[in-house]
């Protein structure tokens, strides 16, 4: 597996590259956005996962993430010194798969990498279509339709809907939802943030969001889709 690592701090970059290679990952190392864009243009098909520093001298990890997600379905992890929920949500909405704040332990990063890769491998084995009442999810296209019309979802809204689709008839607690979204115990989100995403999904998918029939609240337990 080959990881594209973009980090402008050469000391950090060197340590990360060494640790990744010790864990049997191949690496492509870039110190700025310009060289990273060149790799993405010429060698994206060789890359299994991307790790982007959020703040680069000539650009942003957000910009690189956008390029990756427009061209391929490979995971992206952000590195940043900014521990800010707004930035976390913004990055995840763009399609980033995880987010780790400096300073961090290398074992923690390696654990996150492996968790993200497991999640992608699992998703690759899921059915290509789900039907939930009048909602259809095409996982090959990454698109959602309501009564035949496409509904535009953010990356995180889509991921949340897929979790429900993979657990039809099962009550999922809030903690279970958070764990399945980030594969860490809700470190980057709180109950209020999850409530916002549930509300957004209902507004986009339910005929009457105030009386949901698709994503139902099971009082005191969590949420359920289907019977």
PDB file of C-alpha atoms in Angstrom:
ATOM      1  CA  UNK A   1       0.000   0.000   0.000  1.00  0.00           C
ATOM      2  CA  UNK A   2       1.332   3.401  -0.972  1.00  0.00           C
ATOM      3  CA  UNK A   3       0.644   6.536   1.079  1.00  0.00           C
ATOM      4  CA  UNK A   4       0.970  10.086  -0.229  1.00  0.00           C
ATOM      5  CA  UNK A   5       2.291  12.164   2.694  1.00  0.00           C
ATOM      6  CA  UNK A   6       2.237  15.953   2.362  1.00  0.00           C
ATOM      7  CA  UNK A   7       3.892  17.747   5.304  1.00  0.00           C
ATOM      8  CA  UNK A   8       5.937  20.948   5.146  1.00  0.00           C
ATOM      9  CA  UNK A   9       7.771  20.390   8.440  1.00  0.00           C
ATOM     10  CA  UNK A  10      10.683  18.285   7.257  1.00  0.00           C
ATOM     11  CA  UNK A  11      11.468  16.910  10.704  1.00  0.00           C
ATOM     12  CA  UNK A  12       7.906  15.671  11.187  1.00  0.00           C
ATOM     13  CA  UNK A  13       7.762  14.436   7.589  1.00  0.00           C
ATOM     14  CA  UNK A  14      10.979  12.444   7.960  1.00  0.00           C
ATOM     15  CA  UNK A  15       9.800  10.812  11.178  1.00  0.00           C
ATOM     16  CA  UNK A  16       6.405   9.944   9.703  1.00  0.00           C
ATOM     17  CA  UNK A  17       7.934   8.539   6.533  1.00  0.00           C
ATOM     18  CA  UNK A  18      10.302   6.329   8.545  1.00  0.00           C
ATOM     19  CA  UNK A  19       7.488   5.057  10.801  1.00  0.00           C
ATOM     20  CA  UNK A  20       5.177   4.327   7.871  1.00  0.00           C
ATOM     21  CA  UNK A  21       7.904   2.419   6.049  1.00  0.00           C
ATOM     22  CA  UNK A  22       8.689   0.455   9.221  1.00  0.00           C
ATOM     23  CA  UNK A  23       5.014  -0.540   9.219  1.00  0.00           C
ATOM     24  CA  UNK A  24       5.397  -1.808   5.633  1.00  0.00           C
ATOM     25  CA  UNK A  25       3.756   1.108   3.829  1.00  0.00           C
ATOM     26  CA  UNK A  26       5.387   2.596   0.755  1.00  0.00           C
ATOM     27  CA  UNK A  27       5.444   6.393   0.777  1.00  0.00           C
ATOM     28  CA  UNK A  28       5.478   9.329  -1.599  1.00  0.00           C
ATOM     29  CA  UNK A  29       6.645  12.390   0.349  1.00  0.00           C
ATOM     30  CA  UNK A  30       5.906  15.999  -0.625  1.00  0.00           C
ATOM     31  CA  UNK A  31       6.735  19.157   1.293  1.00  0.00           C
ATOM     32  CA  UNK A  32       4.324  21.539  -0.432  1.00  0.00           C
ATOM     33  CA  UNK A  33       1.035  21.678  -2.323  1.00  0.00           C
ATOM     34  CA  UNK A  34       2.691  22.258  -5.705  1.00  0.00           C
ATOM     35  CA  UNK A  35       4.618  18.985  -5.694  1.00  0.00           C
ATOM     36  CA  UNK A  36       1.581  17.190  -4.224  1.00  0.00           C
ATOM     37  CA  UNK A  37      -0.631  18.415  -7.076  1.00  0.00           C
ATOM     38  CA  UNK A  38       1.941  17.100  -9.529  1.00  0.00           C
ATOM     39  CA  UNK A  39       1.831  13.653  -7.888  1.00  0.00           C
ATOM     40  CA  UNK A  40      -1.978  13.685  -7.898  1.00  0.00           C
ATOM     41  CA  UNK A  41      -1.973  14.559 -11.590  1.00  0.00           C
ATOM     42  CA  UNK A  42       0.551  11.921 -12.602  1.00  0.00           C
ATOM     43  CA  UNK A  43       0.429   9.099 -10.030  1.00  0.00           C
ATOM     44  CA  UNK A  44      -2.928   9.165  -8.247  1.00  0.00           C
ATOM     45  CA  UNK A  45      -3.728   5.623  -9.404  1.00  0.00           C
ATOM     46  CA  UNK A  46      -0.713   4.390  -7.409  1.00  0.00           C
ATOM     47  CA  UNK A  47      -1.911   5.909  -4.128  1.00  0.00           C
ATOM     48  CA  UNK A  48      -3.907   3.941  -1.537  1.00  0.00           C
ATOM     49  CA  UNK A  49      -4.345   6.686   1.073  1.00  0.00           C
ATOM     50  CA  UNK A  50      -3.428  10.372   1.480  1.00  0.00           C
ATOM     51  CA  UNK A  51      -2.204  12.199   4.585  1.00  0.00           C
ATOM     52  CA  UNK A  52      -2.352  15.979   4.160  1.00  0.00           C
ATOM     53  CA  UNK A  53      -1.079  18.661   6.492  1.00  0.00           C
ATOM     54  CA  UNK A  54      -3.846  21.253   6.600  1.00  0.00           C
ATOM     55  CA  UNK A  55      -1.586  24.330   6.441  1.00  0.00           C
ATOM     56  CA  UNK A  56       0.993  24.310   3.662  1.00  0.00           C
ATOM     57  CA  UNK A  57       3.269  27.154   2.529  1.00  0.00           C
ATOM     58  CA  UNK A  58       1.647  27.360  -0.901  1.00  0.00           C
ATOM     59  CA  UNK A  59      -1.861  26.021  -0.353  1.00  0.00           C
ATOM     60  CA  UNK A  60      -4.115  23.977   1.866  1.00  0.00           C
ATOM     61  CA  UNK A  61      -4.825  20.351   2.602  1.00  0.00           C
ATOM     62  CA  UNK A  62      -8.461  21.200   1.844  1.00  0.00           C
ATOM     63  CA  UNK A  63      -7.506  21.992  -1.772  1.00  0.00           C
ATOM     64  CA  UNK A  64      -5.630  18.718  -2.156  1.00  0.00           C
ATOM     65  CA  UNK A  65      -8.510  16.759  -0.613  1.00  0.00           C
ATOM     66  CA  UNK A  66     -10.902  18.299  -3.134  1.00  0.00           C
ATOM     67  CA  UNK A  67      -8.674  17.202  -6.017  1.00  0.00           C
ATOM     68  CA  UNK A  68      -8.466  13.639  -4.672  1.00  0.00           C
ATOM     69  CA  UNK A  69     -12.197  13.256  -4.028  1.00  0.00           C
ATOM     70  CA  UNK A  70     -13.090  14.614  -7.474  1.00  0.00           C
ATOM     71  CA  UNK A  71     -10.882  12.039  -9.189  1.00  0.00           C
ATOM     72  CA  UNK A  72     -10.829   8.970  -6.964  1.00  0.00           C
ATOM     73  CA  UNK A  73     -12.411   7.177  -4.028  1.00  0.00           C
ATOM     74  CA  UNK A  74      -9.412   6.844  -1.754  1.00  0.00           C
ATOM     75  CA  UNK A  75      -9.249   7.890   1.913  1.00  0.00           C
ATOM     76  CA  UNK A  76      -7.801  11.183   3.133  1.00  0.00           C
ATOM     77  CA  UNK A  77      -6.555  11.952   6.649  1.00  0.00           C
ATOM     78  CA  UNK A  78      -5.775  15.519   7.731  1.00  0.00           C
ATOM     79  CA  UNK A  79      -2.929  16.557  10.040  1.00  0.00           C
ATOM     80  CA  UNK A  80      -3.335  19.906  11.749  1.00  0.00           C
ATOM     81  CA  UNK A  81      -2.281  21.983  14.715  1.00  0.00           C
ATOM     82  CA  UNK A  82      -5.755  23.527  14.820  1.00  0.00           C
ATOM     83  CA  UNK A  83      -8.128  21.709  17.149  1.00  0.00           C
ATOM     84  CA  UNK A  84     -11.278  23.462  15.989  1.00  0.00           C
ATOM     85  CA  UNK A  85     -14.662  21.777  15.533  1.00  0.00           C
ATOM     86  CA  UNK A  86     -15.576  24.088  12.626  1.00  0.00           C
ATOM     87  CA  UNK A  87     -12.465  22.990  10.723  1.00  0.00           C
ATOM     88  CA  UNK A  88     -13.140  19.358  11.599  1.00  0.00           C
ATOM     89  CA  UNK A  89     -16.696  19.463  10.240  1.00  0.00           C
ATOM     90  CA  UNK A  90     -15.595  21.398   7.155  1.00  0.00           C
ATOM     91  CA  UNK A  91     -12.911  18.838   6.365  1.00  0.00           C
ATOM     92  CA  UNK A  92     -15.235  15.887   6.887  1.00  0.00           C
ATOM     93  CA  UNK A  93     -17.932  17.507   4.757  1.00  0.00           C
ATOM     94  CA  UNK A  94     -15.374  17.750   1.954  1.00  0.00           C
ATOM     95  CA  UNK A  95     -14.909  14.000   2.167  1.00  0.00           C
ATOM     96  CA  UNK A  96     -11.950  13.651   4.530  1.00  0.00           C
ATOM     97  CA  UNK A  97     -12.043  10.368   6.416  1.00  0.00           C
ATOM     98  CA  UNK A  98     -10.272  11.304   9.623  1.00  0.00           C
ATOM     99  CA  UNK A  99      -8.532  14.167  11.324  1.00  0.00           C
ATOM    100  CA  UNK A 100      -5.665  14.110  13.805  1.00  0.00           C
ATOM    101  CA  UNK A 101      -4.309  17.052  15.777  1.00  0.00           C
ATOM    102  CA  UNK A 102      -0.604  17.665  16.362  1.00  0.00           C
ATOM    103  CA  UNK A 103       1.173  16.630  18.454  1.00  0.00           C
ATOM    104  CA  UNK A 104       0.110  12.999  18.154  1.00  0.00           C
ATOM    105  CA  UNK A 105       1.609   9.588  18.845  1.00  0.00           C
ATOM    106  CA  UNK A 106       2.698   7.721  15.740  1.00  0.00           C
ATOM    107  CA  UNK A 107       0.920   4.568  16.946  1.00  0.00           C
ATOM    108  CA  UNK A 108      -2.301   6.551  17.077  1.00  0.00           C
ATOM    109  CA  UNK A 109      -1.867   7.700  13.480  1.00  0.00           C
ATOM    110  CA  UNK A 110      -1.069   4.157  12.331  1.00  0.00           C
ATOM    111  CA  UNK A 111      -4.198   2.911  14.101  1.00  0.00           C
ATOM    112  CA  UNK A 112      -6.284   5.564  12.367  1.00  0.00           C
ATOM    113  CA  UNK A 113      -4.805   4.647   8.981  1.00  0.00           C
ATOM    114  CA  UNK A 114      -5.624   0.968   9.442  1.00  0.00           C
ATOM    115  CA  UNK A 115      -9.145   1.744  10.681  1.00  0.00           C
ATOM    116  CA  UNK A 116      -9.868   3.916   7.650  1.00  0.00           C
ATOM    117  CA  UNK A 117      -8.523   1.274   5.267  1.00  0.00           C
ATOM    118  CA  UNK A 118     -10.644  -1.423   6.954  1.00  0.00           C
ATOM    119  CA  UNK A 119     -13.703   0.766   6.552  1.00  0.00           C
ATOM    120  CA  UNK A 120     -13.003   1.284   2.847  1.00  0.00           C
ATOM    121  CA  UNK A 121     -12.443  -2.430   2.285  1.00  0.00           C
ATOM    122  CA  UNK A 122     -15.736  -3.166   4.019  1.00  0.00           C
ATOM    123  CA  UNK A 123     -17.575  -0.573   1.935  1.00  0.00           C
ATOM    124  CA  UNK A 124     -16.155  -2.148  -1.226  1.00  0.00           C
ATOM    125  CA  UNK A 125     -18.068  -5.332  -0.331  1.00  0.00           C
ATOM    126  CA  UNK A 126     -21.426  -3.612   0.184  1.00  0.00           C
ATOM    127  CA  UNK A 127     -24.291  -3.945  -2.340  1.00  0.00           C
ATOM    128  CA  UNK A 128     -24.340  -1.470  -5.216  1.00  0.00           C
ATOM    129  CA  UNK A 129     -27.938  -0.408  -4.488  1.00  0.00           C
ATOM    130  CA  UNK A 130     -30.063   0.072  -1.397  1.00  0.00           C
ATOM    131  CA  UNK A 131     -33.802   0.738  -1.392  1.00  0.00           C
ATOM    132  CA  UNK A 132     -35.292   2.471   1.668  1.00  0.00           C
ATOM    133  CA  UNK A 133     -38.963   3.288   1.029  1.00  0.00           C
ATOM    134  CA  UNK A 134     -38.828   5.926  -1.732  1.00  0.00           C
ATOM    135  CA  UNK A 135     -35.067   6.427  -1.313  1.00  0.00           C
ATOM    136  CA  UNK A 136     -32.513   4.666  -3.501  1.00  0.00           C
ATOM    137  CA  UNK A 137     -28.777   4.689  -2.792  1.00  0.00           C
ATOM    138  CA  UNK A 138     -26.383   3.854  -5.621  1.00  0.00           C
ATOM    139  CA  UNK A 139     -23.090   3.120  -3.890  1.00  0.00           C
ATOM    140  CA  UNK A 140     -21.159   2.721  -7.150  1.00  0.00           C
ATOM    141  CA  UNK A 141     -22.032   6.283  -8.151  1.00  0.00           C
ATOM    142  CA  UNK A 142     -22.159   7.592  -4.600  1.00  0.00           C
ATOM    143  CA  UNK A 143     -25.569   9.108  -5.343  1.00  0.00           C
ATOM    144  CA  UNK A 144     -28.907   9.180  -3.544  1.00  0.00           C
ATOM    145  CA  UNK A 145     -32.327   9.489  -5.191  1.00  0.00           C
ATOM    146  CA  UNK A 146     -35.735  10.338  -3.765  1.00  0.00           C
ATOM    147  CA  UNK A 147     -38.661   9.359  -5.997  1.00  0.00           C
ATOM    148  CA  UNK A 148     -36.172   9.147  -8.864  1.00  0.00           C
ATOM    149  CA  UNK A 149     -34.724  12.644  -8.340  1.00  0.00           C
ATOM    150  CA  UNK A 150     -31.144  13.020  -7.128  1.00  0.00           C
ATOM    151  CA  UNK A 151     -30.678  14.393  -3.615  1.00  0.00           C
ATOM    152  CA  UNK A 152     -27.377  16.150  -2.965  1.00  0.00           C
ATOM    153  CA  UNK A 153     -25.754  15.061   0.293  1.00  0.00           C
ATOM    154  CA  UNK A 154     -22.482  16.056   1.874  1.00  0.00           C
ATOM    155  CA  UNK A 155     -19.871  13.322   2.346  1.00  0.00           C
ATOM    156  CA  UNK A 156     -20.752  12.953   6.012  1.00  0.00           C
ATOM    157  CA  UNK A 157     -24.512  12.914   5.406  1.00  0.00           C
ATOM    158  CA  UNK A 158     -23.990  10.204   2.788  1.00  0.00           C
ATOM    159  CA  UNK A 159     -21.806   8.167   5.135  1.00  0.00           C
ATOM    160  CA  UNK A 160     -24.409   8.425   7.877  1.00  0.00           C
ATOM    161  CA  UNK A 161     -27.159   7.292   5.497  1.00  0.00           C
ATOM    162  CA  UNK A 162     -25.059   4.300   4.419  1.00  0.00           C
ATOM    163  CA  UNK A 163     -24.668   3.272   8.056  1.00  0.00           C
ATOM    164  CA  UNK A 164     -28.444   3.200   8.421  1.00  0.00           C
ATOM    165  CA  UNK A 165     -28.820   1.333   5.112  1.00  0.00           C
ATOM    166  CA  UNK A 166     -26.407  -1.348   6.303  1.00  0.00           C
ATOM    167  CA  UNK A 167     -28.365  -1.797   9.546  1.00  0.00           C
ATOM    168  CA  UNK A 168     -32.018  -1.777   8.450  1.00  0.00           C
ATOM    169  CA  UNK A 169     -34.339  -2.671  11.311  1.00  0.00           C
ATOM    170  CA  UNK A 170     -31.587  -2.277  13.904  1.00  0.00           C
ATOM    171  CA  UNK A 171     -31.683   0.392  16.614  1.00  0.00           C
ATOM    172  CA  UNK A 172     -28.379   2.287  16.556  1.00  0.00           C
ATOM    173  CA  UNK A 173     -27.361   4.319  19.582  1.00  0.00           C
ATOM    174  CA  UNK A 174     -25.726   7.697  19.191  1.00  0.00           C
ATOM    175  CA  UNK A 175     -22.391   6.237  20.314  1.00  0.00           C
ATOM    176  CA  UNK A 176     -22.658   3.430  17.758  1.00  0.00           C
ATOM    177  CA  UNK A 177     -23.287   5.975  15.003  1.00  0.00           C
ATOM    178  CA  UNK A 178     -20.286   8.060  16.030  1.00  0.00           C
ATOM    179  CA  UNK A 179     -18.025   5.032  16.219  1.00  0.00           C
ATOM    180  CA  UNK A 180     -19.084   3.864  12.767  1.00  0.00           C
ATOM    181  CA  UNK A 181     -18.627   7.292  11.209  1.00  0.00           C
ATOM    182  CA  UNK A 182     -15.092   7.940  12.444  1.00  0.00           C
ATOM    183  CA  UNK A 183     -13.963   4.570  13.750  1.00  0.00           C
ATOM    184  CA  UNK A 184     -12.875   6.380  16.898  1.00  0.00           C
ATOM    185  CA  UNK A 185     -15.069   6.900  19.935  1.00  0.00           C
ATOM    186  CA  UNK A 186     -16.685  10.145  18.856  1.00  0.00           C
ATOM    187  CA  UNK A 187     -13.524  12.148  19.520  1.00  0.00           C
ATOM    188  CA  UNK A 188     -14.265  14.767  16.878  1.00  0.00           C
ATOM    189  CA  UNK A 189     -17.958  15.295  17.456  1.00  0.00           C
ATOM    190  CA  UNK A 190     -20.507  15.782  20.190  1.00  0.00           C
ATOM    191  CA  UNK A 191     -24.192  14.962  20.497  1.00  0.00           C
ATOM    192  CA  UNK A 192     -25.191  18.352  19.123  1.00  0.00           C
ATOM    193  CA  UNK A 193     -23.176  17.831  15.933  1.00  0.00           C
ATOM    194  CA  UNK A 194     -24.721  14.406  15.345  1.00  0.00           C
ATOM    195  CA  UNK A 195     -28.182  15.901  15.900  1.00  0.00           C
ATOM    196  CA  UNK A 196     -27.443  18.484  13.207  1.00  0.00           C
ATOM    197  CA  UNK A 197     -26.594  15.783  10.663  1.00  0.00           C
ATOM    198  CA  UNK A 198     -29.654  13.711  11.516  1.00  0.00           C
ATOM    199  CA  UNK A 199     -31.776  16.852  11.097  1.00  0.00           C
ATOM    200  CA  UNK A 200     -30.156  17.628   7.725  1.00  0.00           C
ATOM    201  CA  UNK A 201     -30.783  14.102   6.454  1.00  0.00           C
ATOM    202  CA  UNK A 202     -34.413  14.259   7.501  1.00  0.00           C
ATOM    203  CA  UNK A 203     -34.898  17.628   5.812  1.00  0.00           C
ATOM    204  CA  UNK A 204     -33.519  16.236   2.563  1.00  0.00           C
ATOM    205  CA  UNK A 205     -35.111  12.774   2.600  1.00  0.00           C
ATOM    206  CA  UNK A 206     -38.338  12.834   4.624  1.00  0.00           C
ATOM    207  CA  UNK A 207     -41.669  13.988   3.180  1.00  0.00           C
ATOM    208  CA  UNK A 208     -42.388  15.587   6.551  1.00  0.00           C
ATOM    209  CA  UNK A 209     -39.165  16.102   8.537  1.00  0.00           C
ATOM    210  CA  UNK A 210     -41.186  16.985  11.651  1.00  0.00           C
ATOM    211  CA  UNK A 211     -42.792  13.518  11.590  1.00  0.00           C
ATOM    212  CA  UNK A 212     -40.049  11.287  10.152  1.00  0.00           C
ATOM    213  CA  UNK A 213     -40.958   7.863   8.828  1.00  0.00           C
ATOM    214  CA  UNK A 214     -37.562   6.931   7.366  1.00  0.00           C
ATOM    215  CA  UNK A 215     -35.080   7.799  10.142  1.00  0.00           C
ATOM    216  CA  UNK A 216     -37.107   7.174  13.270  1.00  0.00           C
ATOM    217  CA  UNK A 217     -36.147   8.157  16.791  1.00  0.00           C
ATOM    218  CA  UNK A 218     -36.378   5.332  19.316  1.00  0.00           C
ATOM    219  CA  UNK A 219     -36.754   7.266  22.544  1.00  0.00           C
ATOM    220  CA  UNK A 220     -33.969   6.633  25.024  1.00  0.00           C
ATOM    221  CA  UNK A 221     -32.159   4.257  22.659  1.00  0.00           C
ATOM    222  CA  UNK A 222     -31.189   5.955  19.386  1.00  0.00           C
ATOM    223  CA  UNK A 223     -32.382   5.777  15.786  1.00  0.00           C
ATOM    224  CA  UNK A 224     -33.723   3.140  13.431  1.00  0.00           C
ATOM    225  CA  UNK A 225     -34.386   2.829   9.697  1.00  0.00           C
ATOM    226  CA  UNK A 226     -36.891   0.205   8.566  1.00  0.00           C
ATOM    227  CA  UNK A 227     -38.695  -2.473  10.566  1.00  0.00           C
TER     228      UNK A 227
END
